[in-house]
mmCIF file of C-alpha atoms and ligand atoms in Angstrom:
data_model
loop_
_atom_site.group_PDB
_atom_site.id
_atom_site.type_symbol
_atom_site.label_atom_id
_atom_site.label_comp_id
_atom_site.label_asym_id
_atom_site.label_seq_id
_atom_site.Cartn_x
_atom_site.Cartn_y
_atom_site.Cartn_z
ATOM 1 C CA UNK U 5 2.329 -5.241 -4.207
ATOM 2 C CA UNK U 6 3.577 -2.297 -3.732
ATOM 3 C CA UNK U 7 1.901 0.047 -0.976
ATOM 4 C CA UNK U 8 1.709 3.441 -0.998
ATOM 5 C CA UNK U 9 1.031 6.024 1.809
ATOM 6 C CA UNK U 10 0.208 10.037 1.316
ATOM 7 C CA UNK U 11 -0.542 12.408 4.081
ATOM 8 C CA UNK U 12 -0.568 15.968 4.325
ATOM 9 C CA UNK U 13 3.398 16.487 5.603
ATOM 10 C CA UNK U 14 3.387 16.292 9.248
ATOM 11 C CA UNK U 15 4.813 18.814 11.451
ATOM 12 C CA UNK U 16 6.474 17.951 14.756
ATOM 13 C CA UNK U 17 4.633 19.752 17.826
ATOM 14 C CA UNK U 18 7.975 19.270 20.126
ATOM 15 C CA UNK U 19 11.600 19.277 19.128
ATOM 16 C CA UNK U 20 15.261 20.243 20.108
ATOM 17 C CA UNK U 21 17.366 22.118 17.366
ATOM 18 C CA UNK U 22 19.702 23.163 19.723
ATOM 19 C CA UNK U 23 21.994 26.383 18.209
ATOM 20 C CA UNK U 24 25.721 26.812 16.197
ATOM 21 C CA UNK U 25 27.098 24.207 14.730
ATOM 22 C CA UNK U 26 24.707 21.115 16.132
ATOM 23 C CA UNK U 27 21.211 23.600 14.800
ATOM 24 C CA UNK U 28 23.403 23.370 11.377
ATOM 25 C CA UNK U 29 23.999 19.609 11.209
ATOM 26 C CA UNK U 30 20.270 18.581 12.856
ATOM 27 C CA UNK U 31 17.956 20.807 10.990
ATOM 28 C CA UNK U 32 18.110 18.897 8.005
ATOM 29 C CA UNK U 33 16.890 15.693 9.495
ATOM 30 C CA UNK U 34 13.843 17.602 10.338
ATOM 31 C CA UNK U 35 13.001 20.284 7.323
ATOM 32 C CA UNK U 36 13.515 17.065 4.962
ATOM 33 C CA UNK U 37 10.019 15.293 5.806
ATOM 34 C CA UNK U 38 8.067 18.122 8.472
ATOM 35 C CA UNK U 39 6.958 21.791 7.274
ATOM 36 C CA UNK U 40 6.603 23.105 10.605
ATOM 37 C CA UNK U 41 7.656 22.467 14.286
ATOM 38 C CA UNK U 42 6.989 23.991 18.233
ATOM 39 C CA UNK U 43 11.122 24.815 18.922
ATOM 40 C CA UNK U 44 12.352 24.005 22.673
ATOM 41 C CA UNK U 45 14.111 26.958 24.298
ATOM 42 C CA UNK U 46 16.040 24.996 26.511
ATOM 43 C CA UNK U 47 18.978 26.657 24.980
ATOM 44 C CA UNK U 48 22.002 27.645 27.533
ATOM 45 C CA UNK U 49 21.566 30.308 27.955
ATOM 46 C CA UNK U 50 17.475 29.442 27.723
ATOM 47 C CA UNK U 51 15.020 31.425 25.188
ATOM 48 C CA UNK U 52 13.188 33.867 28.057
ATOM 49 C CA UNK U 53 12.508 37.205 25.929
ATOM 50 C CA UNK U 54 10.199 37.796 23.177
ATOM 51 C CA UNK U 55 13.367 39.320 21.594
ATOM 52 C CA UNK U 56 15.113 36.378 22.243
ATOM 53 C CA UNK U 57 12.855 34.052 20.680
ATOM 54 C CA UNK U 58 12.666 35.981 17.102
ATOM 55 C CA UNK U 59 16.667 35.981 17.381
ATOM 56 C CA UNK U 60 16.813 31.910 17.761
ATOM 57 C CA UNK U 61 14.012 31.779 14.903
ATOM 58 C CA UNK U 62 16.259 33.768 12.362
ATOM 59 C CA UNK U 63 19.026 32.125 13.546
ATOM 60 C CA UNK U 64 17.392 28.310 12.582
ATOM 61 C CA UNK U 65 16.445 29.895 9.447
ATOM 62 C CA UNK U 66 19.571 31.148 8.195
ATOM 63 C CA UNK U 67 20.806 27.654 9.069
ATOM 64 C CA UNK U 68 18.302 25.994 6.964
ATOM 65 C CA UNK U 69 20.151 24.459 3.345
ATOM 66 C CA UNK U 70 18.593 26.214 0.129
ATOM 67 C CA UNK U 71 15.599 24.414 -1.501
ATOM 68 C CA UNK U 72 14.239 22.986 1.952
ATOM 69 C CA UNK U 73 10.967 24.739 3.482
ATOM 70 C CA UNK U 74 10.333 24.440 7.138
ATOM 71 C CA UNK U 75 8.991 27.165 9.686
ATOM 72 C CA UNK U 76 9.985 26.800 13.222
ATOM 73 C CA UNK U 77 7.041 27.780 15.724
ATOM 74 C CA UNK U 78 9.166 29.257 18.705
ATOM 75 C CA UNK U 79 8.191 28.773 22.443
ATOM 76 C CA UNK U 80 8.819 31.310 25.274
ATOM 77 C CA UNK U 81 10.616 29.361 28.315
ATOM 78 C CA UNK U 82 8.772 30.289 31.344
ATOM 79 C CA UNK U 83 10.957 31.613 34.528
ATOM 80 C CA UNK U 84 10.202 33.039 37.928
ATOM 81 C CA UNK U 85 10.859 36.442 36.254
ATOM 82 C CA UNK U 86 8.860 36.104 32.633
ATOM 83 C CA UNK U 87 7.448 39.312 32.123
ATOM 84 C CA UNK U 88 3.341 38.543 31.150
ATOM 85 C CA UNK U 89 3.753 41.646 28.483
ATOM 86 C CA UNK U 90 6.711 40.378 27.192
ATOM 87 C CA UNK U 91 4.558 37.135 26.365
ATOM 88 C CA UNK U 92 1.780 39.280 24.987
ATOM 89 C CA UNK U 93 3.510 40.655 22.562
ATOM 90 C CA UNK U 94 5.429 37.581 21.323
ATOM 91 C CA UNK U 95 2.519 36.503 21.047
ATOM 92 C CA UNK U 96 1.135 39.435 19.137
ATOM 93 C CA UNK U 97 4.028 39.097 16.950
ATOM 94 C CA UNK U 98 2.587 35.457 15.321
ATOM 95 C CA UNK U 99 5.981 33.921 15.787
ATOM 96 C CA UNK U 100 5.953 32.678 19.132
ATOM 97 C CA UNK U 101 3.444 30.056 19.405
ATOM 98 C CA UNK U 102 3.638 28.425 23.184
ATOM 99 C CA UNK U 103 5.248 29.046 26.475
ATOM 100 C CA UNK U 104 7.387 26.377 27.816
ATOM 101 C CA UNK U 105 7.360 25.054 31.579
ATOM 102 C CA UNK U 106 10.021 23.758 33.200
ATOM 103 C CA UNK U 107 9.819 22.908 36.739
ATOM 104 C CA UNK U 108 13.395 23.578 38.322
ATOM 105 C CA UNK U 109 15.806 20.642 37.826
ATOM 106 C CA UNK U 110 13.618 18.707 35.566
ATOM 107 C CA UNK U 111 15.205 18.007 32.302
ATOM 108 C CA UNK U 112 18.562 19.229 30.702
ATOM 109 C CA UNK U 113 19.005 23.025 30.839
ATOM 110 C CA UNK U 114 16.114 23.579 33.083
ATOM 111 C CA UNK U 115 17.846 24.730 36.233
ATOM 112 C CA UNK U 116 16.151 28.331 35.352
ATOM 113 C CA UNK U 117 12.489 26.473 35.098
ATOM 114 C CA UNK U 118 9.828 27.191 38.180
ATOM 115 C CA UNK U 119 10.115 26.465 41.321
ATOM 116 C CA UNK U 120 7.391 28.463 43.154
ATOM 117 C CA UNK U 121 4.402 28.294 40.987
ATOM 118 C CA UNK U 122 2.752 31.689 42.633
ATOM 119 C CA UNK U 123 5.453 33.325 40.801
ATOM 120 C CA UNK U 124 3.878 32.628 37.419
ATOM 121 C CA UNK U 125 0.759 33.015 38.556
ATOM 122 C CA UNK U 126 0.320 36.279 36.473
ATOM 123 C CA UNK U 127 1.822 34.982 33.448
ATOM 124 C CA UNK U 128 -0.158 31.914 33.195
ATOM 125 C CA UNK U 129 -3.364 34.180 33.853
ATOM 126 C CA UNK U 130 -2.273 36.955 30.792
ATOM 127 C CA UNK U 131 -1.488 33.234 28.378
ATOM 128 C CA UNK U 132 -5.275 32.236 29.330
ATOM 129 C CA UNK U 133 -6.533 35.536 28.383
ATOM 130 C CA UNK U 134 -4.924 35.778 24.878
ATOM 131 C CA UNK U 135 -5.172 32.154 24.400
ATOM 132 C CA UNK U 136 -1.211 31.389 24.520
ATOM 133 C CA UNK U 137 -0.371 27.458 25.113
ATOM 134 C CA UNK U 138 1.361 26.610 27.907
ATOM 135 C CA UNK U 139 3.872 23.543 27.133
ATOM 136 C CA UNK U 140 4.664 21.283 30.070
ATOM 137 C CA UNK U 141 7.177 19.146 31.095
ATOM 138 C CA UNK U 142 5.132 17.134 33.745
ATOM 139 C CA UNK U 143 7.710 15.480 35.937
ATOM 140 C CA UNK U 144 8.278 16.699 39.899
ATOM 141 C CA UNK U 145 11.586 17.130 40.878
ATOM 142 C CA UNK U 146 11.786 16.037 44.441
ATOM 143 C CA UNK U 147 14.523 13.700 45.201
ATOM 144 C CA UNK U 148 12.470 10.998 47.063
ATOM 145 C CA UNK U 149 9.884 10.600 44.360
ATOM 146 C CA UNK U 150 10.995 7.497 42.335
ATOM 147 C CA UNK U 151 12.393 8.749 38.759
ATOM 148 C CA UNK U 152 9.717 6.189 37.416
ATOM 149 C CA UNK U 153 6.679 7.806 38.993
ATOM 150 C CA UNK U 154 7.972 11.574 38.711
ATOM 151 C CA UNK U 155 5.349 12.007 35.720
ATOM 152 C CA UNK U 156 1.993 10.158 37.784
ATOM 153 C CA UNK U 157 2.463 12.342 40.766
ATOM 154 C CA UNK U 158 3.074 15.703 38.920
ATOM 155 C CA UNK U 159 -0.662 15.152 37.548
ATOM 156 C CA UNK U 160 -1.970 14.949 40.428
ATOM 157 C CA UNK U 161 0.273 17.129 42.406
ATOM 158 C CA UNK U 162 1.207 20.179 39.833
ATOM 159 C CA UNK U 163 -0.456 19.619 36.691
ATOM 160 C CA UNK U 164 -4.366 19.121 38.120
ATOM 161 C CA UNK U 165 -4.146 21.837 40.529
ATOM 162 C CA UNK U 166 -2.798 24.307 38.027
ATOM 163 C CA UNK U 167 -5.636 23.826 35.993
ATOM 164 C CA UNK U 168 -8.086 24.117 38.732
ATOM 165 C CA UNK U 169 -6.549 27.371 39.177
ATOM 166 C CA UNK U 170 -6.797 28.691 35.673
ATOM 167 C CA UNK U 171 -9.505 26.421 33.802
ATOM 168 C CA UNK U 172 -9.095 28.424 31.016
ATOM 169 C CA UNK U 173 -5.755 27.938 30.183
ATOM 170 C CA UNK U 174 -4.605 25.741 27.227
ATOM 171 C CA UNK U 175 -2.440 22.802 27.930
ATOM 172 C CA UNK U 176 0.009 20.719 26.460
ATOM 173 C CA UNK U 177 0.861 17.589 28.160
ATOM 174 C CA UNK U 178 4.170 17.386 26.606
ATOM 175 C CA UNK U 179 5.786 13.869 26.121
ATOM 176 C CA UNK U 180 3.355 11.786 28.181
ATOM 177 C CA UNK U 181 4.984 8.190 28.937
ATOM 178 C CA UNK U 182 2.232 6.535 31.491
ATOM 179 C CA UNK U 183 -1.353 5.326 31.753
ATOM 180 C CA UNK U 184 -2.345 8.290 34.039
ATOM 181 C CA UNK U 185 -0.705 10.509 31.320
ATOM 182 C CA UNK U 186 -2.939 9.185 28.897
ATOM 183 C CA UNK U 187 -5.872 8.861 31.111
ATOM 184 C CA UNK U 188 -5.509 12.685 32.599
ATOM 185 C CA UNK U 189 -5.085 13.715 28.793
ATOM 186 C CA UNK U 190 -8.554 12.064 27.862
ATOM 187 C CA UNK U 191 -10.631 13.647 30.477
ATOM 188 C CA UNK U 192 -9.359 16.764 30.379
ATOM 189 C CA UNK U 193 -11.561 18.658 27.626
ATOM 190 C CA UNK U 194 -10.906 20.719 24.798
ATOM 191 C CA UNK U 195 -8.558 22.739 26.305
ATOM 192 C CA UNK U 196 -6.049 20.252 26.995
ATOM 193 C CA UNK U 197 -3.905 18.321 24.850
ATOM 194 C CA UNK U 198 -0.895 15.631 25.054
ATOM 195 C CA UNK U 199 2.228 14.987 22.864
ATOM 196 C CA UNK U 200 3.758 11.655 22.227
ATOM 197 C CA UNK U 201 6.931 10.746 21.094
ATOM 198 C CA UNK U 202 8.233 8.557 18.360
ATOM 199 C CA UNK U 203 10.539 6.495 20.766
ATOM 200 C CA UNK U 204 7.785 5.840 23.398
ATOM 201 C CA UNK U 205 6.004 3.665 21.240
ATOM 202 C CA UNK U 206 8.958 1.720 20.681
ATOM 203 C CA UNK U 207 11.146 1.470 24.130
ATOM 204 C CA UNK U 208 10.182 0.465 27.381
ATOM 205 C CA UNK U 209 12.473 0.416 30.276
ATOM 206 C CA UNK U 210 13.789 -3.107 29.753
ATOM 207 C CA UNK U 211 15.099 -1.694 26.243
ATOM 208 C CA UNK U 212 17.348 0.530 28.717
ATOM 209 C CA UNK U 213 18.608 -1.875 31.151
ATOM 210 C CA UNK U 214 18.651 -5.344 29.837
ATOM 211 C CA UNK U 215 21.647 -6.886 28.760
ATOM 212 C CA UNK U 216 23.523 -3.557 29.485
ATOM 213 C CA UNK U 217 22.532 0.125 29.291
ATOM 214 C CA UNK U 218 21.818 1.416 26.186
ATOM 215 C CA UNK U 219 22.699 5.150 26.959
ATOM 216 C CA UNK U 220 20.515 6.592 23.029
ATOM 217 C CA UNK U 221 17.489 4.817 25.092
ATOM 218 C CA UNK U 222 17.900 7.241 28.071
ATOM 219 C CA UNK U 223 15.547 10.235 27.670
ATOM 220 C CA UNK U 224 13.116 12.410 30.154
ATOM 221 C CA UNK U 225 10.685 10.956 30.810
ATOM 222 C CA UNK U 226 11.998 7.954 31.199
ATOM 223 C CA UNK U 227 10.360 5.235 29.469
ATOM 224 C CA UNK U 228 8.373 3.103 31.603
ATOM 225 C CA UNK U 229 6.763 -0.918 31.440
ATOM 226 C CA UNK U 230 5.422 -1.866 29.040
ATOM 227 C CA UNK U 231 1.560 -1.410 29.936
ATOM 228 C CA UNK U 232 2.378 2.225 29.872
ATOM 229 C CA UNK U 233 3.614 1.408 26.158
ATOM 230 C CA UNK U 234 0.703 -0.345 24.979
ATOM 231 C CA UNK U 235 -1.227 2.503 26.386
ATOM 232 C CA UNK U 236 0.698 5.238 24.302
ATOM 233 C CA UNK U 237 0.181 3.172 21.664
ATOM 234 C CA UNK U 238 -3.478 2.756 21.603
ATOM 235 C CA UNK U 239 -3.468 6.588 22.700
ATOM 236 C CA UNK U 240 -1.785 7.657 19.569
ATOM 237 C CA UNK U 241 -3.005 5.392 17.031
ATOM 238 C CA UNK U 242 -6.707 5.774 18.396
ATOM 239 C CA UNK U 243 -7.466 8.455 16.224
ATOM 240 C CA UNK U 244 -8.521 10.397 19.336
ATOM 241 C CA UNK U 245 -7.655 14.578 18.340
ATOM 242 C CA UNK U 246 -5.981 15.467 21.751
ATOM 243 C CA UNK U 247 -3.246 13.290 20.845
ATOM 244 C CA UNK U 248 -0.452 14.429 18.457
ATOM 245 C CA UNK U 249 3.222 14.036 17.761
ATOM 246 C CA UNK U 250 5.894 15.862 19.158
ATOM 247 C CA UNK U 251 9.149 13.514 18.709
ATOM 248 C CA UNK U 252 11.397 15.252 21.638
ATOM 249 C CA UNK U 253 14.049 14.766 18.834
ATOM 250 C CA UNK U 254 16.811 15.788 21.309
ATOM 251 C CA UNK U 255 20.286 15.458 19.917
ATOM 252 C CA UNK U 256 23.478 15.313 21.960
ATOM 253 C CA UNK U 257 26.686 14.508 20.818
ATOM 254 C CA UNK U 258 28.021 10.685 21.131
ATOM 255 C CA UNK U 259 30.732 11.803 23.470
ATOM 256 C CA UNK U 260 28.170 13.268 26.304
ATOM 257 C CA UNK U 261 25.500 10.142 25.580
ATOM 258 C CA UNK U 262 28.220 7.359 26.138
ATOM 259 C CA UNK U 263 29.473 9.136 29.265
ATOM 260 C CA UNK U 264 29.607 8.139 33.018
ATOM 261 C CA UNK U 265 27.019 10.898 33.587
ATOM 262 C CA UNK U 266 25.189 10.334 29.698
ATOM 263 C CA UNK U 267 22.690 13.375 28.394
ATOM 264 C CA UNK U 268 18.914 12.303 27.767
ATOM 265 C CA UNK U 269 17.437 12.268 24.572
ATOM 266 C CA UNK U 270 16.828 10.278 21.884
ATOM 267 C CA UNK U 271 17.112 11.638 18.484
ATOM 268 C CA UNK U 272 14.373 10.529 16.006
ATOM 269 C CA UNK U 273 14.236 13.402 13.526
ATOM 270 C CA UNK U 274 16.066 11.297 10.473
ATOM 271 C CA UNK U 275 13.312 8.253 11.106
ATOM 272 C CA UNK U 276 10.326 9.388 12.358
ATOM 273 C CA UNK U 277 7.932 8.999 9.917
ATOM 274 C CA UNK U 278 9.517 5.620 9.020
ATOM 275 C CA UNK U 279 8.975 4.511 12.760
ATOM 276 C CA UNK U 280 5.741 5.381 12.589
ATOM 277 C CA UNK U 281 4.442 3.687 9.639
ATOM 278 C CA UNK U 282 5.800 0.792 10.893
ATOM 279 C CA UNK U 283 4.066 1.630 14.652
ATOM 280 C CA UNK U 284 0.499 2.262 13.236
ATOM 281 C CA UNK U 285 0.943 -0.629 10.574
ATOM 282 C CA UNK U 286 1.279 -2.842 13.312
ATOM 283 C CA UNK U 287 -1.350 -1.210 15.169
ATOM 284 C CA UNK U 288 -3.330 -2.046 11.582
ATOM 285 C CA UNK U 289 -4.228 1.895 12.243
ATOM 286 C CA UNK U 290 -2.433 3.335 8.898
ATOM 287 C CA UNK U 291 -5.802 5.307 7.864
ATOM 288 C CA UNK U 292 -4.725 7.613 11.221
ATOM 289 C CA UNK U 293 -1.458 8.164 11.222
ATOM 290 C CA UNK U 294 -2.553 11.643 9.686
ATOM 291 C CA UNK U 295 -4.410 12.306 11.967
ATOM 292 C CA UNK U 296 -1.657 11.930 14.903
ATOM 293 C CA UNK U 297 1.515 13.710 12.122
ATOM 294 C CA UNK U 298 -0.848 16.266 10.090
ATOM 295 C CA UNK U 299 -4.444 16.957 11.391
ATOM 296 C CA UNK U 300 -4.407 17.230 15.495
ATOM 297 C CA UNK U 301 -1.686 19.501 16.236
ATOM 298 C CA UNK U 302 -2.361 22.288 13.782
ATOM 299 C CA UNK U 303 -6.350 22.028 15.423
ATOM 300 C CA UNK U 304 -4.966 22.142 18.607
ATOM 301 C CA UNK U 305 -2.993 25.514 18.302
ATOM 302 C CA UNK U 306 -5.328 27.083 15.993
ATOM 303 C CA UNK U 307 -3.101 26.531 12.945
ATOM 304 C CA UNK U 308 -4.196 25.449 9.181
ATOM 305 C CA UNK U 309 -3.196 21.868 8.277
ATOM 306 C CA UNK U 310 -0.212 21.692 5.551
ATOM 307 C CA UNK U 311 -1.130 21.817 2.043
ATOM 308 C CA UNK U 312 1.833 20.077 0.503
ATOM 309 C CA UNK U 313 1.874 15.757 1.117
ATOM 310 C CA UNK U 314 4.614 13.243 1.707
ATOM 311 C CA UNK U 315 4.742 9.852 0.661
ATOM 312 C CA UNK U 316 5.761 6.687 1.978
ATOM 313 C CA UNK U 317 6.112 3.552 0.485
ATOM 314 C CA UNK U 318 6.916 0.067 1.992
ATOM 315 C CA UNK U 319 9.355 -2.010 0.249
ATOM 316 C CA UNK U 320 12.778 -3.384 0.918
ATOM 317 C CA UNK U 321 14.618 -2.629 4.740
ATOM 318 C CA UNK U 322 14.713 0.959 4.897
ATOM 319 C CA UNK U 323 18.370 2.415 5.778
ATOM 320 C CA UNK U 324 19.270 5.554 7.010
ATOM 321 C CA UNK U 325 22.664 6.872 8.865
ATOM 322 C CA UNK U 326 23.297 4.988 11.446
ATOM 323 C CA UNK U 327 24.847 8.680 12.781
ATOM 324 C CA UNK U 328 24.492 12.287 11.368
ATOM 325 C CA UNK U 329 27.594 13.746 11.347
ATOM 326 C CA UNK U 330 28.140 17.581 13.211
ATOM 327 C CA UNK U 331 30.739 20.084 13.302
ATOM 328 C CA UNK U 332 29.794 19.721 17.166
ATOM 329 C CA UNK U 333 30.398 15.955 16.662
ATOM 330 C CA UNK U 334 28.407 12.576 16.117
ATOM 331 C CA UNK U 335 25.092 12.232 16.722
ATOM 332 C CA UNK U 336 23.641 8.740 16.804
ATOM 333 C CA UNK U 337 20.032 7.664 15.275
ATOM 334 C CA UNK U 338 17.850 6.016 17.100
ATOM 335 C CA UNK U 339 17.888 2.345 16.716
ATOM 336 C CA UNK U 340 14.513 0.902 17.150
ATOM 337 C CA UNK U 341 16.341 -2.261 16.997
ATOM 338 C CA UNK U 342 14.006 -4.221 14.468
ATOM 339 C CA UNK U 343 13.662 -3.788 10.416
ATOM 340 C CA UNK U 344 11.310 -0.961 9.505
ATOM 341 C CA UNK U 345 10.273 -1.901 5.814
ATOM 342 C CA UNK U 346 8.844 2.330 5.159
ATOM 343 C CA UNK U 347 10.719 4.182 2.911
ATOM 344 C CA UNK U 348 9.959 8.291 3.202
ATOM 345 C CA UNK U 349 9.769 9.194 -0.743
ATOM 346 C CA UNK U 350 12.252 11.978 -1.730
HETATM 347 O O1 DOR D 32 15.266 13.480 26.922
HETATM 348 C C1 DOR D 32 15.148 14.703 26.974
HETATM 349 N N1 DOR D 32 16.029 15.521 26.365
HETATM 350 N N2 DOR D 32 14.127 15.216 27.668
HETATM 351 C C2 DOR D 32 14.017 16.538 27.872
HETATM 352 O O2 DOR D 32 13.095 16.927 28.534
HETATM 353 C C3 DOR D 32 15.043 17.458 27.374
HETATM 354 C C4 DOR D 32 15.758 16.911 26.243
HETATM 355 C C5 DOR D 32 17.024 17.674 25.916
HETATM 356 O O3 DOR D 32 16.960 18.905 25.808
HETATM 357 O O4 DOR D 32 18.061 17.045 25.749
HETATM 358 ZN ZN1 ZN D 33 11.961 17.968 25.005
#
């Protein structure tokens, strides 16, 4: 028996396009299954300005091919310096859609993140007022916190203190890969919600490190054990609405993953949707993955749902490139290193 899947198309609440030649090669991958995505600005030089924001965005749509629809929801990245009404009005424009946080050294390109919070004190006051997200990369930087517990202790440290500061600001816990993350995410009311990637529901750290280093596992966050998988899992296939998908589809050429000093990020874009079917089949949860693709994001930022559908369809072993080939170079596909029997109708 054949068996059939349709969901109003998903959009992707957190992904890399990157610029030039890789935005060329990579936007494809995501325009061919999602309508809409929330654009990282951890370009180098980074996305800061309004102006600089609604440059990138025409930019990724003169890049898109003919015939494809997509609309790329572009994010502010947040600096000691951000002006608060330069964020107003890219905000007022409808373009820009969230404000990304950094904190200094976190992540790739995010040496010009925050360091001293009071800084952005203003900025995250004005984004409360008009009701701008604020995007967050919830690791702490400091060297002597273990890279495994950088995401637990920036809760408690960063992330819960911020919001005691400005309650009504709206939150993104972006990428969460623990138990706390999960747990802070569910008792944080309306105003906060949490992202979850594709690969984190897949990988835990053993997937890294056993029987040699996988360098397309490496990503940040780093996955964790596996109890912090199972509890992503039942997170996103709970049905619960602060949970939604944002892949961190993060693409870096083969040369710079496979390197003595490799790039995170995994890049999920081409299989995605695949993945999950398989994830929530498993989780015998395939009456929500809409819900988690299609239904909580857009409530979360205030958007309307998609009209148009997608359809997936289990069969045979699905295929797809095992690499997407860039004028910048190779990128590889994640490998979730089983058979995935969904098939993404064209
Ligand atoms: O794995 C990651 N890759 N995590 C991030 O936070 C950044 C991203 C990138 O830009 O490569
Ligand atoms: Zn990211």
């Amino acid at each position: 028996m054949t068996q059939t899947l349709t969901l109003r198309r998903p959009d992707d609440w957190h992904l890399h396009l990157r610029d030039g030649a890789m935005l060329q090669g990579v936007l494809p991958e995501t325009a061919r299954h999602f309508a809409r995505a929330i654009i990282m600005p951890n370009l180098v030089p980074p996305v800061v300005t309004g102006a600089q924001a609604l440059a990138y965005r025409e930019r990724i749509l003169a890049a898109l091919p003919e015939g494809m629809a997509f609309a790329p929801l572009m994010t502010l990245y947040l600096t000691e310096d951000t002006d608060a009404a330069d964020v107003a009005a890219a905000h007022a424009s409808g373009l820009v859609k969230a404000v990304k946080l950094y904190p200094a050294g976190a992540t790739t390109n995010s040496h010009g993140g925050v360091r001293d919070f009071a800084k952005v004190q203003g900025v995250l006051e004005k984004m409360a007022e008009i009701g701008l997200p604020l995007c967050v990369h919830g690791e702490v930087t400091t060297p002597e916190v273990d890279i495994f517990d950088r995401e637990a202790v920036f809760i408690d440290t960063v992330l819960d203190p911020l919001r005691r500061r400005i309650p009504e600001l709206r939150v993104v816990m972006e990428h969460i890969t623990t138990e706390e993350g999960v747990a802070y995410a569910r008792d944080g009311g309306d105003r906060l919600g949490a992202t979850i990637t594709t690969h984190h529901l897949i990988i835990n750290r053993n997937h890294i490190l056993v029987g040699g280093i996988k360098p397309h596992y490496y990503c940040l966050p780093v996955a964790k054990r596996e109890k912090h998988r199972l509890a992503l899992r039942a997170a996103a296939t709970g049905g619960e609405g602060r949970f939604f998908l944002g892949t961190d589809s993060a693409p870096h050429v083969d040369a710079l993953k496979e390197h003595a000093c490799g790039c995170a990020g995994c890049f999920t874009a081409t299989n995605t949707m695949q993945l999950l079917a398989h994830v929530f089949e498993e989780e015998t949860a395939l009456d929500r993955l809409e819900a988690f693709t299609s239904l909580n994001g857009p409530r979360f930022y205030g958007l309307p749902v998609n009209e148009a559908t997608i359809t997936l369809t289990k069969g045979d072993v699905a295929a797809w490139p095992a690499k997407i080939f860039t004028e910048a170079g190779p990128v590889t596909v994640f490998d979730p290193g089983f058979p995935v029997h969904w098939h993404v109708n064209a």
